[in-house]
mmCIF file of C-alpha atoms in Angstrom:
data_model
loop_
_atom_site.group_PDB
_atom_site.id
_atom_site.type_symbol
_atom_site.label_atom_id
_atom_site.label_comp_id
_atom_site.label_asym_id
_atom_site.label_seq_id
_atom_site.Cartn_x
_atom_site.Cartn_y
_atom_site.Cartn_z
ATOM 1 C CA UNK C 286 -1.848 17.871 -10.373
ATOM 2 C CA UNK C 287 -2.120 16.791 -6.558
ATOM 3 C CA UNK C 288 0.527 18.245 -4.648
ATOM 4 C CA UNK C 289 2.652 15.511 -2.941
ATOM 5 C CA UNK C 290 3.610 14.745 0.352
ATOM 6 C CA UNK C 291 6.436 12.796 2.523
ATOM 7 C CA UNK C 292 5.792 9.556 3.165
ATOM 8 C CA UNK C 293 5.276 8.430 6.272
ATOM 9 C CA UNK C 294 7.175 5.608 8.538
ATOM 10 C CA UNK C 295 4.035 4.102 8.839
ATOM 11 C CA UNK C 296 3.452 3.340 5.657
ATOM 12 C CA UNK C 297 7.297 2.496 5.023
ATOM 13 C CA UNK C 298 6.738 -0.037 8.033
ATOM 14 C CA UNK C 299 3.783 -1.467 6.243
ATOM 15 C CA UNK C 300 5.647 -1.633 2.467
ATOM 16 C CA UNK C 301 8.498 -3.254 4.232
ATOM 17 C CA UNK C 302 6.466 -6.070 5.692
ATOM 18 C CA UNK C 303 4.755 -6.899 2.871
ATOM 19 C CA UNK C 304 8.121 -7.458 0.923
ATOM 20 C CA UNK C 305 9.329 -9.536 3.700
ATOM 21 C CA UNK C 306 6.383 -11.316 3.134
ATOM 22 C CA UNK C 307 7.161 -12.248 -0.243
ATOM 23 C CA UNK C 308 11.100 -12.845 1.065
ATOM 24 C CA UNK C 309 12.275 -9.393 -0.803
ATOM 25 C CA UNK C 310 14.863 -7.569 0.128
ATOM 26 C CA UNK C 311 13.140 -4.382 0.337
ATOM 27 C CA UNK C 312 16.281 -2.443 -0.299
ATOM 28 C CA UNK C 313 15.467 -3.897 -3.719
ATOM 29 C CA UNK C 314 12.196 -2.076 -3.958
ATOM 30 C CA UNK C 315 13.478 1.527 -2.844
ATOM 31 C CA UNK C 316 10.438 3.872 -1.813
ATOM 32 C CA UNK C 317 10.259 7.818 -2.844
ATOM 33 C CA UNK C 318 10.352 9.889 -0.349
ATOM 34 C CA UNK C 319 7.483 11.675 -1.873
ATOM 35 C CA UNK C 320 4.109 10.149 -2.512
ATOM 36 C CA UNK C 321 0.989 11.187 -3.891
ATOM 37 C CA UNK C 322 -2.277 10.880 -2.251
ATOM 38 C CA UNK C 323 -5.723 8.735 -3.921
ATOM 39 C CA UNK C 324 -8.985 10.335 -3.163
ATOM 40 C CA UNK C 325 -7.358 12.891 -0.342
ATOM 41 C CA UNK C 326 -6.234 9.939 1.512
ATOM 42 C CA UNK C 327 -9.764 9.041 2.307
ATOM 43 C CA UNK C 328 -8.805 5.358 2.317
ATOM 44 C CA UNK C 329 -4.853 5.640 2.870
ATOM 45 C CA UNK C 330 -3.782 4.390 -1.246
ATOM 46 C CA UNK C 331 -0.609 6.129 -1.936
ATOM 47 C CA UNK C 332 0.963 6.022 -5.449
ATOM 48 C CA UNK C 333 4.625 5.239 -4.614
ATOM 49 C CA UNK C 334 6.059 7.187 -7.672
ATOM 50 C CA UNK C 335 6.137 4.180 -10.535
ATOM 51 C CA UNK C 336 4.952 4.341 -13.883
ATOM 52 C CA UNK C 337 1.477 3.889 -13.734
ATOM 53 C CA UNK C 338 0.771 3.591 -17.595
ATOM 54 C CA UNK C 339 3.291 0.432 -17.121
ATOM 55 C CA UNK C 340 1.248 -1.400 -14.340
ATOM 56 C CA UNK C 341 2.989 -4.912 -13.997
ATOM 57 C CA UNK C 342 0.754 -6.673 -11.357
ATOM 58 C CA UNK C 343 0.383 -6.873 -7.667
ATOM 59 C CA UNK C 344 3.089 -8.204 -5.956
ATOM 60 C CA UNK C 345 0.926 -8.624 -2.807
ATOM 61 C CA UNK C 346 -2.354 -8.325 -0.908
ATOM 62 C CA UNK C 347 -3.643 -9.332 2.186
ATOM 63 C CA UNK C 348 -6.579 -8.398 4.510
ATOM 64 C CA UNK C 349 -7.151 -5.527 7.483
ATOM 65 C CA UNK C 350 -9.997 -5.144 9.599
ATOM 66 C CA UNK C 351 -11.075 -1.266 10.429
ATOM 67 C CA UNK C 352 -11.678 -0.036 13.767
ATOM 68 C CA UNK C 353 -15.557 0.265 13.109
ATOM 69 C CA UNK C 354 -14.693 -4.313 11.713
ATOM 70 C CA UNK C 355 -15.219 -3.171 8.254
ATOM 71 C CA UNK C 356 -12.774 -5.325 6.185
ATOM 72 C CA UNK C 357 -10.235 -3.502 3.821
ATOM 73 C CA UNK C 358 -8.008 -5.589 1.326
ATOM 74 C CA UNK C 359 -4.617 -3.837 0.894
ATOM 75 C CA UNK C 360 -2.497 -4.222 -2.135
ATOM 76 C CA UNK C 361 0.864 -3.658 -3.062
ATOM 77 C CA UNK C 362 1.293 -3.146 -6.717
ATOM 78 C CA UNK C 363 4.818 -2.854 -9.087
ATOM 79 C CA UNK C 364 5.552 -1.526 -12.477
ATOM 80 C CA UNK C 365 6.855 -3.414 -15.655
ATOM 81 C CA UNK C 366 10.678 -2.434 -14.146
ATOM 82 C CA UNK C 367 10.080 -4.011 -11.645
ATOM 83 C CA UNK C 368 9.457 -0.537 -9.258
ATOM 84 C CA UNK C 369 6.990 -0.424 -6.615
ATOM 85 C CA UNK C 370 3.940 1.384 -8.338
ATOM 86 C CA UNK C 371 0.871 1.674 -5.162
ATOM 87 C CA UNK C 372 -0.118 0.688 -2.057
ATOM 88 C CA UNK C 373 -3.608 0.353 -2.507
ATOM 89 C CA UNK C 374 -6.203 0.341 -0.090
ATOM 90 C CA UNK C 375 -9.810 -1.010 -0.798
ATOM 91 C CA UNK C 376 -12.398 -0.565 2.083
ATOM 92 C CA UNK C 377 -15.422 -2.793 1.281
ATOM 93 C CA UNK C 378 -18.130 -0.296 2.410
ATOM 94 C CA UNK C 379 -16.093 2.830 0.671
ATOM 95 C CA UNK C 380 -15.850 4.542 4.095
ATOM 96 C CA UNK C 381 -12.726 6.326 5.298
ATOM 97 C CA UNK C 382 -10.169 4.562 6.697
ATOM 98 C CA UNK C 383 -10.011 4.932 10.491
ATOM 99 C CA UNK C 384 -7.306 3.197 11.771
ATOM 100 C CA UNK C 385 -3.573 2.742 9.876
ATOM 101 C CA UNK C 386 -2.866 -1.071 9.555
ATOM 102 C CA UNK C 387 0.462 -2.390 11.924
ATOM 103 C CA UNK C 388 1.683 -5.790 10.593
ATOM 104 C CA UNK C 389 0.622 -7.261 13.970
ATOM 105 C CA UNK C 390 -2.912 -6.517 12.477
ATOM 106 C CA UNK C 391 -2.499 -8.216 8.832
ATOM 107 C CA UNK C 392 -4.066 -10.542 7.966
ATOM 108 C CA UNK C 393 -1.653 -12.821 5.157
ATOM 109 C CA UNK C 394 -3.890 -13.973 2.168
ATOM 110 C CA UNK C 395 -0.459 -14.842 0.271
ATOM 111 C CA UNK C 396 0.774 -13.813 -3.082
ATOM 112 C CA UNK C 397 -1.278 -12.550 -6.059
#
């Protein structure tokens, strides 16, 4: 088993806009203080401590451009309780991420 890791405020920042997005509360949607890792963090997914075998849909996802203009589609994910489950990241090209998204840099593709 992967050994976890704090989160970081970055990524808090980043879960928090997205629920705003949707007009959540995100107090609603509290966030572990411990997350585990997909592929080493090569891309920046984080499992956010939800059920995975009770994946409930995507709550979420919207568009990033890399550093190097590659395009990355992030998406926020929730379980069948109704707990936040990933925040996914999908670089087209498969390359490490280079640069962590801001909200200033989102791009809003609306709700799933």
């Amino acid at each position: 088993m992967r050994e976890k890791r704090a989160i970081r405020q970055n990524e808090k920042d980043l879960i928090t806009f997205l629920l705003k997005q949707l007009n959540l509360n995100p107090d609603d949607y509290p966030v572990d203080e411990y997350v585990d890792e997909y592929e080493d963090g090569k891309m920046g997914s984080i499992s956010l401590g939800g059920d995975v075998s009770a994946y409930d849909g995507d709550l979420i996802q919207v568009e990033y451009v890399d550093s190097d203009e590659t395009p990355v589609v992030i998406t926020l994910t929730k379980d069948d309780k109704n707990h936040l489950l990933d925040l996914d990241f999908w670089k087209v090209d498969f390359t490490k991420l280079l640069a962590y998204p801001t909200p200033d840099k989102i791009i809003l593709r609306g709700e799933v």
